[in-house]
Amino acid sequence: MKTPMQEMFDQLKASRKDEYGLAFAIDMLLENEEIMLKKEKDVIENAVTQGWKYNEEGLVQWMGEKYYNETFNTNEK
């Protein structure tokens, strides 16, 4: 799964080789702005919900960064 920002950058990278492709990608992104923002909100809400986990001592611990990295494969290369 990718975040809307990752999807946007992938689309722009794929189309930057020619002006027409880039213009088309930008238009498409602007037309889908509302959908992408809703998905971003859903992703953030899910990450916050999934980020709180019980540790070995039974205490609730914030694991949001680990959840996000595992879900969206954002580990630096």
XYZ file of C-alpha atoms in Angstrom:
77
model
C 0.000 0.000 0.000
C 1.227 3.491 -0.793
C 0.226 6.797 0.692
C -1.343 9.347 -1.652
C 1.904 11.346 -1.547
C 3.895 8.297 -2.651
C 1.376 7.675 -5.442
C 1.625 11.303 -6.545
C 5.425 11.232 -6.699
C 5.380 7.933 -8.598
C 2.980 9.432 -11.149
C 5.092 12.562 -11.576
C 8.345 10.588 -11.906
C 6.825 8.284 -14.513
C 5.576 11.167 -16.641
C 8.395 13.707 -16.362
C 10.129 12.505 -19.527
C 7.875 14.509 -21.804
C 5.936 17.735 -21.328
C 2.608 16.278 -22.442
C 2.884 13.393 -19.970
C 3.793 15.731 -17.140
C 0.924 18.100 -17.930
C -1.459 15.122 -18.070
C -0.178 13.817 -14.710
C -0.602 17.199 -13.054
C -4.145 17.559 -14.430
C -5.013 14.051 -13.251
C -3.651 14.744 -9.770
C -5.587 17.985 -9.493
C -8.791 16.287 -10.661
C -8.337 13.560 -8.025
C -7.361 15.941 -5.223
C -10.461 15.267 -3.105
C -10.118 11.481 -3.415
C -6.412 11.601 -2.554
C -6.995 13.860 0.466
C -9.709 11.520 1.778
C -7.385 8.546 1.347
C -4.609 10.468 3.145
C -7.001 11.138 6.048
C -8.024 7.465 6.172
C -4.375 6.346 6.097
C -3.460 8.708 8.937
C -6.454 7.654 11.049
C -5.628 3.979 10.496
C -1.955 4.530 11.361
C -2.891 6.281 14.590
C -5.339 3.514 15.514
C -2.863 0.746 14.676
C 0.078 2.594 16.225
C -0.853 1.925 19.836
C 0.199 -1.577 20.903
C 0.747 -3.422 24.156
C 4.375 -4.079 25.004
C 5.742 -7.087 26.953
C 4.743 -5.550 30.294
C 1.147 -5.042 29.181
C 1.547 -1.285 28.844
C 0.267 0.597 25.858
C 3.156 1.865 23.768
C 3.281 4.049 20.648
C 4.451 1.953 17.692
C 3.131 4.209 14.948
C 6.454 4.723 13.186
C 7.079 0.971 13.040
C 3.532 0.356 11.756
C 3.885 3.096 9.134
C 7.260 1.808 7.897
C 6.011 -1.781 7.680
C 2.775 -0.786 5.958
C 4.162 1.684 3.449
C 7.684 0.272 2.922
C 9.360 3.606 3.648
C 12.622 2.260 5.019
C 15.511 4.268 3.645
C 17.583 2.476 1.047
